Structure formats: structure tokens, C-alpha cells
């Protein structure tokens, strides 16, 4: 038999490709996200990785936004929900789960920004919400407050991670350092006449390790849910 002119096997000689499945598509998308970042994971790039056409993927995933939501849900599946069962006060266990969730978002730049708008509804995200609500219930937070507190706690985690989402490159890191230096200089040099409160707090405005501030914010929200009734509904 004459060899193929290009030296590559013809389409007929190639092994059959595995059939496309939604699980397989999402699994490949998660792998690409870890390797190249979420912003690079488009329907076209995913189709290329799967050796198919973009149109074939739309049978399983309607658009890039839905694809990113599915990726987010898969990665949320790596949150340490077991922290809810450990020893310690229910507040501390709740904060440990939330810190784990925030860490997952930090590990993939761009994922947090997607979480702000994607409104994930997959099973892993529902598992996370269920664990958080169970801990709020254990702590005696009334059910109506827990329903709203859940949203605030996840927003705090997601917004904190999203604030740093574009700072993974050298240029972004340098721009962030410059803006931080400018803010620091402005706060430390605040006029005691025009901005007496800023001048009085001084370096304390900039103090604290990022994780300490993140955890403190969670505790503020948790304690606020315990002590703040919801407004009456019309």
C-alpha cells in the first residue's frame, strides 16, 4: 500500500475518536483552565482540543458563559467541605469552609470574576451552599437571616478573589504594586486638617495580613446575621 503523501495517517487510518459527552467536554475544559487560564477556554479552543468543530459542542453546552459556569462548578467540587465536620466553634468551621472556597477562586485568575456573573447552579455549588446553611443553622441563625447571609458570605469571598483576578502577569503585578504604593502614600500623608480621621488611623488602615482581613470580614458578616433582623417584607 502506498504511504500517505504527507507522512501522516489519513482520516480513514486514524483511530476512532471517543464519542463526545458532556462530562468529557467539561473535564477537558477544566484541564485547559488549569493549564492556560479561564480566559483562554473558548468554545473554539475547546473544540480544537477535542479534535472536533465548535458546532458539535453546542449540543452539550449552549455558549461560553454556560461553559465557564460548568468549569466553576467542577472546581468548586474541590472546596474542603470536610472542614465543616472538624473540631471547633461553628463559626470557625464556617469560616474554614469559606476560606477554602476563596482559595479555589484565587488559584485560577479570572474564575472569581466569572463567579460574580455566572450565577453557578451546579451540584457542587449546591453542596457548598447546603454545608454553609447547615452551619448557620447549627449556630442558631434564624432561617430567614441565614438565607440572606449565605449570599453575603459568598459575595465577600468571590469579590475578594475577583479583586486580585487580573494580577497574575508581570505587567499586572507591577501595576498593582504601583497603585498600592500610591494609595499607601496618600493615606499615610493625609492632611490632619482636611482628613483628620484618615490621618488619625494612619498605618492601621493598611495593616493586617490578607487572610486575617478575609477571615475577620467573614466573622463580621456571621455575627451581623445573628444580631440583625431582616426588614419587614411588604
Short mmCIF file of N, CA and C in Angstrom, two decimals, residues 18-204:
data_model
loop_
_atom_site.label_atom_id
_atom_site.label_comp_id
_atom_site.label_asym_id
_atom_site.label_seq_id
_atom_site.Cartn_x
_atom_site.Cartn_y
_atom_site.Cartn_z
N UNK A 18 -13.04 9.21 20.61
CA UNK A 18 -14.08 8.90 21.61
C UNK A 18 -15.31 9.76 21.37
N UNK A 19 -16.46 9.19 21.64
CA UNK A 19 -17.70 9.95 21.47
C UNK A 19 -17.74 11.12 22.45
N UNK A 20 -18.27 12.24 21.98
CA UNK A 20 -18.40 13.41 22.86
C UNK A 20 -19.46 13.15 23.92
N UNK A 21 -19.17 13.57 25.13
CA UNK A 21 -20.14 13.54 26.22
C UNK A 21 -20.00 14.84 26.98
N UNK A 22 -21.04 15.23 27.69
CA UNK A 22 -20.97 16.47 28.46
C UNK A 22 -19.89 16.38 29.54
N UNK A 23 -19.80 15.23 30.22
CA UNK A 23 -18.78 15.07 31.25
C UNK A 23 -17.38 15.17 30.67
N UNK A 24 -17.18 14.55 29.50
CA UNK A 24 -15.88 14.61 28.86
C UNK A 24 -15.50 16.01 28.42
N UNK A 25 -16.49 16.74 27.93
CA UNK A 25 -16.25 18.12 27.49
C UNK A 25 -15.86 18.99 28.67
N UNK A 26 -16.59 18.87 29.77
CA UNK A 26 -16.30 19.69 30.95
C UNK A 26 -14.96 19.31 31.56
N UNK A 27 -14.67 18.01 31.58
CA UNK A 27 -13.39 17.55 32.12
C UNK A 27 -12.22 18.13 31.33
N UNK A 28 -12.35 18.15 30.01
CA UNK A 28 -11.31 18.74 29.17
C UNK A 28 -11.21 20.24 29.40
N UNK A 29 -12.35 20.89 29.56
CA UNK A 29 -12.36 22.34 29.80
C UNK A 29 -11.68 22.69 31.12
N UNK A 30 -11.90 21.87 32.15
CA UNK A 30 -11.24 22.09 33.45
C UNK A 30 -9.73 21.92 33.31
N UNK A 31 -9.31 20.90 32.57
CA UNK A 31 -7.87 20.69 32.35
C UNK A 31 -7.25 21.87 31.62
N UNK A 32 -7.94 22.39 30.62
CA UNK A 32 -7.44 23.56 29.89
C UNK A 32 -7.37 24.79 30.80
N UNK A 33 -8.38 24.93 31.67
CA UNK A 33 -8.39 26.07 32.59
C UNK A 33 -7.17 26.03 33.50
N UNK A 34 -6.85 24.87 34.02
CA UNK A 34 -5.69 24.75 34.90
C UNK A 34 -4.39 25.00 34.17
N UNK A 35 -4.35 24.64 32.89
CA UNK A 35 -3.11 24.78 32.13
C UNK A 35 -2.94 26.17 31.52
N UNK A 36 -4.05 26.77 31.06
CA UNK A 36 -3.95 28.00 30.28
C UNK A 36 -4.71 29.18 30.85
N UNK A 37 -5.57 28.95 31.85
CA UNK A 37 -6.37 30.03 32.41
C UNK A 37 -7.75 30.08 31.80
N UNK A 38 -8.72 30.55 32.57
CA UNK A 38 -10.11 30.51 32.14
C UNK A 38 -10.37 31.34 30.90
N UNK A 39 -9.70 32.49 30.78
CA UNK A 39 -9.98 33.37 29.65
C UNK A 39 -9.61 32.74 28.30
N UNK A 40 -8.70 31.76 28.33
CA UNK A 40 -8.30 31.10 27.08
C UNK A 40 -9.28 29.98 26.69
N UNK A 41 -10.16 29.62 27.59
CA UNK A 41 -11.06 28.49 27.33
C UNK A 41 -12.32 29.00 26.63
N UNK A 42 -12.28 29.00 25.31
CA UNK A 42 -13.42 29.37 24.48
C UNK A 42 -13.97 28.10 23.82
N UNK A 43 -15.12 28.23 23.21
CA UNK A 43 -15.70 27.08 22.52
C UNK A 43 -14.77 26.63 21.38
N UNK A 44 -14.15 27.59 20.69
CA UNK A 44 -13.25 27.25 19.59
C UNK A 44 -12.01 26.52 20.10
N UNK A 45 -11.43 27.04 21.21
CA UNK A 45 -10.22 26.41 21.76
C UNK A 45 -10.55 25.01 22.29
N UNK A 46 -11.69 24.86 22.91
CA UNK A 46 -12.09 23.56 23.44
C UNK A 46 -12.34 22.57 22.30
N UNK A 47 -12.97 23.04 21.22
CA UNK A 47 -13.22 22.16 20.06
C UNK A 47 -11.90 21.70 19.46
N UNK A 48 -10.92 22.60 19.41
CA UNK A 48 -9.61 22.24 18.89
C UNK A 48 -8.98 21.14 19.74
N UNK A 49 -9.08 21.27 21.06
CA UNK A 49 -8.50 20.28 21.96
C UNK A 49 -9.18 18.92 21.80
N UNK A 50 -10.48 18.95 21.50
CA UNK A 50 -11.25 17.71 21.37
C UNK A 50 -11.26 17.17 19.93
N UNK A 51 -10.55 17.89 19.03
CA UNK A 51 -10.47 17.49 17.63
C UNK A 51 -11.85 17.37 17.00
N UNK A 52 -12.63 18.43 17.18
CA UNK A 52 -13.96 18.47 16.60
C UNK A 52 -14.27 19.93 16.22
N UNK A 53 -15.45 20.17 15.72
CA UNK A 53 -15.85 21.52 15.38
C UNK A 53 -16.64 22.16 16.49
N UNK A 54 -16.58 23.50 16.62
CA UNK A 54 -17.34 24.17 17.69
C UNK A 54 -18.82 23.84 17.66
N UNK A 55 -19.37 23.65 16.48
CA UNK A 55 -20.81 23.37 16.37
C UNK A 55 -21.18 22.09 17.11
N UNK A 56 -20.26 21.13 17.16
CA UNK A 56 -20.55 19.87 17.85
C UNK A 56 -20.73 20.06 19.34
N UNK A 57 -20.07 21.09 19.88
CA UNK A 57 -20.12 21.31 21.33
C UNK A 57 -21.43 21.95 21.77
N UNK A 58 -22.07 22.69 20.89
CA UNK A 58 -23.28 23.41 21.27
C UNK A 58 -24.44 22.47 21.59
N UNK A 59 -24.31 21.21 21.18
CA UNK A 59 -25.32 20.22 21.56
C UNK A 59 -25.30 20.00 23.07
N UNK A 60 -24.11 20.16 23.67
CA UNK A 60 -23.92 19.86 25.10
C UNK A 60 -23.80 21.12 25.97
N UNK A 61 -23.24 22.19 25.40
CA UNK A 61 -23.04 23.44 26.14
C UNK A 61 -23.49 24.59 25.24
N UNK A 62 -24.41 25.41 25.71
CA UNK A 62 -25.04 26.41 24.84
C UNK A 62 -24.11 27.53 24.42
N UNK A 63 -23.23 27.97 25.31
CA UNK A 63 -22.35 29.10 25.00
C UNK A 63 -21.17 29.12 25.97
N UNK A 64 -20.27 30.08 25.77
CA UNK A 64 -19.07 30.17 26.62
C UNK A 64 -19.44 30.46 28.07
N UNK A 65 -20.46 31.28 28.29
CA UNK A 65 -20.86 31.60 29.66
C UNK A 65 -21.30 30.34 30.40
N UNK A 66 -22.08 29.49 29.73
CA UNK A 66 -22.52 28.23 30.35
C UNK A 66 -21.33 27.30 30.57
N UNK A 67 -20.39 27.32 29.64
CA UNK A 67 -19.18 26.50 29.78
C UNK A 67 -18.39 26.94 31.01
N UNK A 68 -18.20 28.25 31.18
CA UNK A 68 -17.46 28.75 32.33
C UNK A 68 -18.18 28.45 33.64
N UNK A 69 -19.49 28.50 33.63
CA UNK A 69 -20.25 28.16 34.83
C UNK A 69 -20.04 26.69 35.19
N UNK A 70 -19.98 25.83 34.19
CA UNK A 70 -19.75 24.40 34.44
C UNK A 70 -18.34 24.16 34.96
N UNK A 71 -17.36 24.90 34.41
CA UNK A 71 -15.98 24.78 34.90
C UNK A 71 -15.92 25.21 36.36
N UNK A 72 -16.56 26.33 36.65
CA UNK A 72 -16.58 26.83 38.03
C UNK A 72 -17.17 25.80 38.98
N UNK A 73 -18.25 25.17 38.56
CA UNK A 73 -18.89 24.19 39.44
C UNK A 73 -17.96 23.00 39.70
N UNK A 74 -17.26 22.55 38.66
CA UNK A 74 -16.32 21.44 38.85
C UNK A 74 -15.22 21.81 39.82
N UNK A 75 -14.70 23.03 39.72
CA UNK A 75 -13.62 23.45 40.61
C UNK A 75 -14.14 23.68 42.03
N UNK A 76 -15.39 24.12 42.17
CA UNK A 76 -15.98 24.26 43.49
C UNK A 76 -16.06 22.90 44.17
N UNK A 77 -16.09 21.83 43.37
CA UNK A 77 -16.08 20.49 43.92
C UNK A 77 -14.82 20.15 44.69
N UNK A 78 -13.76 20.99 44.55
CA UNK A 78 -12.52 20.76 45.29
C UNK A 78 -12.49 21.54 46.61
N UNK A 79 -13.52 22.31 46.91
CA UNK A 79 -13.58 23.02 48.20
C UNK A 79 -13.63 22.00 49.33
N UNK A 80 -12.91 22.29 50.41
CA UNK A 80 -12.84 21.37 51.55
C UNK A 80 -14.10 21.48 52.40
N UNK A 81 -15.12 20.76 52.01
CA UNK A 81 -16.36 20.75 52.80
C UNK A 81 -16.20 19.95 54.09
N UNK A 82 -15.17 19.11 54.14
CA UNK A 82 -14.91 18.35 55.35
C UNK A 82 -14.55 19.23 56.53
N UNK A 83 -14.11 20.47 56.26
CA UNK A 83 -13.79 21.40 57.35
C UNK A 83 -15.00 21.68 58.22
N UNK A 84 -16.18 21.50 57.65
CA UNK A 84 -17.41 21.74 58.43
C UNK A 84 -17.60 20.71 59.53
N UNK A 85 -16.97 19.55 59.39
CA UNK A 85 -17.16 18.47 60.35
C UNK A 85 -16.07 18.42 61.40
N UNK A 86 -15.06 19.27 61.29
CA UNK A 86 -13.95 19.22 62.22
C UNK A 86 -14.31 19.77 63.59
N UNK A 87 -13.28 19.83 64.45
CA UNK A 87 -13.49 20.35 65.80
C UNK A 87 -13.53 21.86 65.78
N UNK A 88 -14.09 22.44 66.83
CA UNK A 88 -14.10 23.89 66.96
C UNK A 88 -15.48 24.49 66.89
N UNK A 89 -15.55 25.75 67.23
CA UNK A 89 -16.79 26.50 67.19
C UNK A 89 -17.37 26.51 65.78
N UNK A 90 -18.68 26.54 65.69
CA UNK A 90 -19.33 26.51 64.38
C UNK A 90 -18.91 27.67 63.50
N UNK A 91 -18.64 28.84 64.12
CA UNK A 91 -18.20 29.99 63.34
C UNK A 91 -16.86 29.71 62.67
N UNK A 92 -15.93 29.13 63.44
CA UNK A 92 -14.61 28.84 62.89
C UNK A 92 -14.69 27.81 61.77
N UNK A 93 -15.54 26.81 61.94
CA UNK A 93 -15.70 25.80 60.89
C UNK A 93 -16.33 26.41 59.64
N UNK A 94 -17.27 27.31 59.84
CA UNK A 94 -17.89 28.01 58.72
C UNK A 94 -16.85 28.84 57.98
N UNK A 95 -16.03 29.55 58.71
CA UNK A 95 -15.00 30.39 58.09
C UNK A 95 -13.98 29.52 57.36
N UNK A 96 -13.65 28.35 57.91
CA UNK A 96 -12.68 27.47 57.24
C UNK A 96 -13.20 27.03 55.87
N UNK A 97 -14.48 26.71 55.80
CA UNK A 97 -15.06 26.32 54.50
C UNK A 97 -15.03 27.50 53.54
N UNK A 98 -15.37 28.68 54.02
CA UNK A 98 -15.38 29.86 53.16
C UNK A 98 -13.98 30.24 52.69
N UNK A 99 -12.99 30.08 53.56
CA UNK A 99 -11.60 30.36 53.15
C UNK A 99 -11.16 29.35 52.09
N UNK A 100 -11.57 28.10 52.23
CA UNK A 100 -11.24 27.10 51.22
C UNK A 100 -11.86 27.47 49.88
N UNK A 101 -13.10 27.93 49.90
CA UNK A 101 -13.77 28.37 48.67
C UNK A 101 -13.02 29.54 48.04
N UNK A 102 -12.63 30.52 48.85
CA UNK A 102 -11.90 31.67 48.36
C UNK A 102 -10.56 31.25 47.76
N UNK A 103 -9.90 30.30 48.38
CA UNK A 103 -8.61 29.82 47.89
C UNK A 103 -8.75 29.18 46.52
N UNK A 104 -9.83 28.41 46.31
CA UNK A 104 -10.08 27.81 44.99
C UNK A 104 -10.20 28.90 43.93
N UNK A 105 -10.88 29.98 44.26
CA UNK A 105 -11.03 31.08 43.31
C UNK A 105 -9.69 31.77 43.05
N UNK A 106 -8.88 31.93 44.10
CA UNK A 106 -7.57 32.56 43.95
C UNK A 106 -6.65 31.76 43.04
N UNK A 107 -6.79 30.44 43.06
CA UNK A 107 -5.87 29.58 42.32
C UNK A 107 -6.06 29.68 40.81
N UNK A 108 -7.22 30.17 40.37
CA UNK A 108 -7.47 30.33 38.94
C UNK A 108 -7.86 31.77 38.64
N UNK A 109 -6.90 32.62 38.27
CA UNK A 109 -7.23 34.00 37.96
C UNK A 109 -8.33 34.07 36.89
N UNK A 110 -9.29 34.90 37.10
CA UNK A 110 -10.42 35.02 36.18
C UNK A 110 -11.62 34.23 36.61
N UNK A 111 -11.42 33.19 37.41
CA UNK A 111 -12.53 32.35 37.85
C UNK A 111 -13.48 33.13 38.75
N UNK A 112 -12.91 33.96 39.63
CA UNK A 112 -13.75 34.73 40.55
C UNK A 112 -14.63 35.72 39.81
N UNK A 113 -14.06 36.37 38.80
CA UNK A 113 -14.88 37.32 38.02
C UNK A 113 -16.01 36.60 37.32
N UNK A 114 -15.74 35.39 36.84
CA UNK A 114 -16.80 34.60 36.22
C UNK A 114 -17.86 34.26 37.25
N UNK A 115 -17.43 33.94 38.48
CA UNK A 115 -18.38 33.58 39.53
C UNK A 115 -19.30 34.74 39.89
N UNK A 116 -18.81 35.97 39.73
CA UNK A 116 -19.63 37.13 40.06
C UNK A 116 -20.83 37.28 39.14
N UNK A 117 -20.69 36.79 37.90
CA UNK A 117 -21.77 36.99 36.91
C UNK A 117 -22.40 35.69 36.43
N UNK A 118 -21.74 34.55 36.70
CA UNK A 118 -22.23 33.29 36.11
C UNK A 118 -23.43 32.71 36.84
N UNK A 119 -23.65 33.10 38.10
CA UNK A 119 -24.72 32.52 38.91
C UNK A 119 -24.69 30.99 38.85
N UNK A 120 -23.61 30.37 39.33
CA UNK A 120 -23.49 28.90 39.22
C UNK A 120 -24.61 28.18 39.94
N UNK A 121 -25.07 27.09 39.33
CA UNK A 121 -26.20 26.34 39.90
C UNK A 121 -25.96 24.84 39.83
N UNK A 122 -24.69 24.45 39.62
CA UNK A 122 -24.38 23.02 39.54
C UNK A 122 -24.42 22.35 40.89
N UNK A 123 -24.28 21.03 40.87
CA UNK A 123 -24.45 20.23 42.08
C UNK A 123 -23.36 20.55 43.12
N UNK A 124 -22.14 20.84 42.69
CA UNK A 124 -21.08 21.14 43.65
C UNK A 124 -21.33 22.47 44.35
N UNK A 125 -21.84 23.43 43.61
CA UNK A 125 -22.16 24.72 44.23
C UNK A 125 -23.32 24.56 45.21
N UNK A 126 -24.29 23.74 44.85
CA UNK A 126 -25.40 23.47 45.76
C UNK A 126 -24.91 22.76 47.02
N UNK A 127 -23.95 21.85 46.86
CA UNK A 127 -23.37 21.18 48.03
C UNK A 127 -22.72 22.20 48.97
N UNK A 128 -21.97 23.14 48.39
CA UNK A 128 -21.34 24.19 49.19
C UNK A 128 -22.38 25.01 49.94
N UNK A 129 -23.43 25.42 49.25
CA UNK A 129 -24.48 26.22 49.88
C UNK A 129 -25.16 25.45 51.00
N UNK A 130 -25.39 24.16 50.78
CA UNK A 130 -26.04 23.32 51.80
C UNK A 130 -25.20 23.25 53.06
N UNK A 131 -23.89 23.07 52.91
CA UNK A 131 -23.00 22.99 54.07
C UNK A 131 -22.98 24.32 54.83
N UNK A 132 -22.92 25.43 54.11
CA UNK A 132 -22.91 26.74 54.77
C UNK A 132 -24.21 26.98 55.53
N UNK A 133 -25.33 26.63 54.92
CA UNK A 133 -26.62 26.81 55.59
C UNK A 133 -26.74 25.91 56.82
N UNK A 134 -26.20 24.68 56.73
CA UNK A 134 -26.24 23.77 57.88
C UNK A 134 -25.46 24.34 59.06
N UNK A 135 -24.32 24.97 58.79
CA UNK A 135 -23.51 25.56 59.85
C UNK A 135 -24.20 26.79 60.45
N UNK A 136 -24.83 27.59 59.62
CA UNK A 136 -25.58 28.74 60.12
C UNK A 136 -26.74 28.25 61.01
N UNK A 137 -27.39 27.18 60.59
CA UNK A 137 -28.48 26.61 61.38
C UNK A 137 -27.95 26.07 62.71
N UNK A 138 -26.80 25.41 62.67
CA UNK A 138 -26.19 24.90 63.90
C UNK A 138 -25.90 26.03 64.88
N UNK A 139 -25.53 27.19 64.35
CA UNK A 139 -25.21 28.33 65.20
C UNK A 139 -26.42 29.11 65.68
N UNK A 140 -27.60 28.69 65.28
CA UNK A 140 -28.81 29.38 65.74
C UNK A 140 -29.18 30.61 64.95
N UNK A 141 -28.62 30.78 63.76
CA UNK A 141 -29.02 31.92 62.92
C UNK A 141 -30.42 31.63 62.38
N UNK A 142 -31.39 32.51 62.62
CA UNK A 142 -32.74 32.28 62.10
C UNK A 142 -32.73 32.02 60.60
N UNK A 143 -33.62 31.16 60.15
CA UNK A 143 -33.61 30.71 58.76
C UNK A 143 -33.71 31.86 57.77
N UNK A 144 -34.55 32.88 58.08
CA UNK A 144 -34.70 33.96 57.11
C UNK A 144 -33.41 34.77 56.99
N UNK A 145 -32.70 34.95 58.11
CA UNK A 145 -31.43 35.68 58.05
C UNK A 145 -30.35 34.85 57.37
N UNK A 146 -30.37 33.54 57.64
CA UNK A 146 -29.38 32.65 57.01
C UNK A 146 -29.50 32.69 55.49
N UNK A 147 -30.73 32.79 55.00
CA UNK A 147 -30.95 32.82 53.56
C UNK A 147 -30.26 34.02 52.92
N UNK A 148 -30.30 35.17 53.59
CA UNK A 148 -29.64 36.37 53.06
C UNK A 148 -28.16 36.38 53.40
N UNK A 149 -27.80 35.86 54.56
CA UNK A 149 -26.39 35.82 54.97
C UNK A 149 -25.57 34.96 54.02
N UNK A 150 -26.16 33.87 53.54
CA UNK A 150 -25.47 32.99 52.60
C UNK A 150 -24.97 33.79 51.39
N UNK A 151 -25.83 34.62 50.85
CA UNK A 151 -25.47 35.45 49.69
C UNK A 151 -24.33 36.40 50.04
N UNK A 152 -24.41 37.05 51.19
CA UNK A 152 -23.37 38.00 51.60
C UNK A 152 -22.02 37.31 51.80
N UNK A 153 -22.01 36.15 52.43
CA UNK A 153 -20.77 35.43 52.68
C UNK A 153 -20.09 35.01 51.38
N UNK A 154 -20.86 34.49 50.44
CA UNK A 154 -20.30 34.09 49.16
C UNK A 154 -19.85 35.30 48.35
N UNK A 155 -20.61 36.40 48.46
CA UNK A 155 -20.19 37.63 47.78
C UNK A 155 -18.86 38.14 48.30
N UNK A 156 -18.69 38.11 49.62
CA UNK A 156 -17.44 38.58 50.23
C UNK A 156 -16.27 37.74 49.73
N UNK A 157 -16.44 36.42 49.71
CA UNK A 157 -15.38 35.53 49.23
C UNK A 157 -15.07 35.79 47.76
N UNK A 158 -16.12 35.87 46.94
CA UNK A 158 -15.94 36.00 45.50
C UNK A 158 -15.35 37.36 45.13
N UNK A 159 -15.87 38.42 45.75
CA UNK A 159 -15.37 39.77 45.45
C UNK A 159 -13.92 39.94 45.88
N UNK A 160 -13.55 39.34 47.02
CA UNK A 160 -12.16 39.42 47.48
C UNK A 160 -11.23 38.77 46.47
N UNK A 161 -11.61 37.59 45.97
CA UNK A 161 -10.78 36.91 44.98
C UNK A 161 -10.79 37.66 43.65
N UNK A 162 -11.95 38.20 43.26
CA UNK A 162 -12.05 38.91 41.99
C UNK A 162 -11.20 40.18 41.98
N UNK A 163 -11.01 40.79 43.13
CA UNK A 163 -10.21 42.00 43.23
C UNK A 163 -8.77 41.75 42.75
N UNK A 164 -8.33 40.51 42.88
CA UNK A 164 -6.96 40.16 42.51
C UNK A 164 -6.90 39.30 41.25
N UNK A 165 -8.01 39.21 40.53
CA UNK A 165 -8.11 38.24 39.45
C UNK A 165 -7.17 38.51 38.29
N UNK A 166 -6.85 39.77 38.00
CA UNK A 166 -6.03 40.10 36.83
C UNK A 166 -4.59 40.41 37.19
N UNK A 167 -4.13 39.92 38.35
CA UNK A 167 -2.80 40.28 38.80
C UNK A 167 -1.82 39.13 38.73
N UNK A 168 -2.04 38.21 37.78
CA UNK A 168 -1.17 37.05 37.68
C UNK A 168 0.01 37.28 36.76
N UNK A 169 -0.07 38.25 35.85
CA UNK A 169 1.03 38.54 34.95
C UNK A 169 1.98 39.56 35.54
N UNK A 170 3.19 39.65 34.95
CA UNK A 170 4.19 40.59 35.47
C UNK A 170 3.72 42.02 35.34
N UNK A 171 3.12 42.37 34.20
CA UNK A 171 2.66 43.74 33.99
C UNK A 171 1.55 44.11 34.97
N UNK A 172 0.62 43.16 35.17
CA UNK A 172 -0.48 43.41 36.09
C UNK A 172 0.03 43.53 37.52
N UNK A 173 0.99 42.69 37.88
CA UNK A 173 1.55 42.74 39.23
C UNK A 173 2.26 44.07 39.47
N UNK A 174 2.98 44.53 38.47
CA UNK A 174 3.68 45.81 38.62
C UNK A 174 2.70 46.97 38.74
N UNK A 175 1.63 46.93 37.93
CA UNK A 175 0.61 47.98 38.00
C UNK A 175 -0.08 47.97 39.37
N UNK A 176 -0.33 46.77 39.89
CA UNK A 176 -0.94 46.66 41.21
C UNK A 176 -0.02 47.21 42.29
N UNK A 177 1.27 46.91 42.18
CA UNK A 177 2.23 47.41 43.18
C UNK A 177 2.26 48.93 43.17
N UNK A 178 2.25 49.52 41.98
CA UNK A 178 2.30 50.98 41.88
C UNK A 178 1.04 51.62 42.46
N UNK A 179 -0.12 51.02 42.16
CA UNK A 179 -1.37 51.59 42.69
C UNK A 179 -1.42 51.45 44.20
N UNK A 180 -0.90 50.32 44.72
CA UNK A 180 -0.86 50.13 46.18
C UNK A 180 0.08 51.14 46.82
N UNK A 181 1.24 51.36 46.21
CA UNK A 181 2.18 52.34 46.74
C UNK A 181 1.58 53.74 46.76
N UNK A 182 0.83 54.05 45.69
CA UNK A 182 0.21 55.38 45.62
C UNK A 182 -0.85 55.54 46.69
N UNK A 183 -1.65 54.50 46.89
CA UNK A 183 -2.69 54.56 47.93
C UNK A 183 -2.04 54.67 49.31
N UNK A 184 -1.01 53.88 49.55
CA UNK A 184 -0.33 53.92 50.84
C UNK A 184 0.21 55.31 51.13
N UNK A 185 0.86 55.90 50.14
CA UNK A 185 1.43 57.23 50.32
C UNK A 185 0.34 58.26 50.60
N UNK A 186 -0.79 58.12 49.90
CA UNK A 186 -1.89 59.08 50.09
C UNK A 186 -2.48 58.96 51.49
N UNK A 187 -2.67 57.74 51.97
CA UNK A 187 -3.26 57.54 53.29
C UNK A 187 -2.31 57.96 54.41
N UNK A 188 -1.05 57.61 54.26
CA UNK A 188 -0.08 57.95 55.30
C UNK A 188 0.24 59.44 55.33
N UNK A 189 0.02 60.09 54.20
CA UNK A 189 0.29 61.53 54.14
C UNK A 189 -0.96 62.38 54.22
N UNK A 190 -2.08 61.79 54.66
CA UNK A 190 -3.34 62.53 54.71
C UNK A 190 -3.24 63.73 55.63
N UNK A 191 -3.88 64.82 55.22
CA UNK A 191 -3.87 66.06 55.99
C UNK A 191 -4.70 65.91 57.26
N UNK A 192 -4.14 66.29 58.40
CA UNK A 192 -4.89 66.23 59.67
C UNK A 192 -5.99 67.29 59.72
N UNK A 193 -5.89 68.28 58.85
CA UNK A 193 -6.91 69.33 58.80
C UNK A 193 -8.08 68.91 57.92
N UNK A 194 -7.77 68.44 56.73
CA UNK A 194 -8.83 68.11 55.78
C UNK A 194 -9.38 66.70 56.00
N UNK A 195 -8.52 65.74 56.37
CA UNK A 195 -8.93 64.35 56.56
C UNK A 195 -8.45 63.85 57.92
N UNK A 196 -9.00 64.38 59.00
CA UNK A 196 -8.48 64.04 60.33
C UNK A 196 -8.64 62.56 60.69
N UNK A 197 -9.73 61.93 60.25
CA UNK A 197 -9.92 60.52 60.58
C UNK A 197 -8.92 59.64 59.85
N UNK A 198 -8.67 59.94 58.60
CA UNK A 198 -7.67 59.19 57.85
C UNK A 198 -6.29 59.36 58.48
N UNK A 199 -5.95 60.59 58.81
CA UNK A 199 -4.65 60.86 59.40
C UNK A 199 -4.52 60.20 60.78
N UNK A 200 -5.63 60.16 61.53
CA UNK A 200 -5.58 59.56 62.85
C UNK A 200 -5.36 58.06 62.82
N UNK A 201 -5.94 57.39 61.82
CA UNK A 201 -5.77 55.94 61.74
C UNK A 201 -4.42 55.56 61.13
N UNK A 202 -3.92 56.38 60.23
CA UNK A 202 -2.59 56.17 59.68
C UNK A 202 -2.37 54.78 59.14
N UNK A 203 -1.29 54.15 59.60
CA UNK A 203 -0.87 52.84 59.08
C UNK A 203 -1.88 51.74 59.39
N UNK A 204 -2.75 51.96 60.37
CA UNK A 204 -3.71 50.91 60.72
C UNK A 204 -4.68 50.62 59.58
#
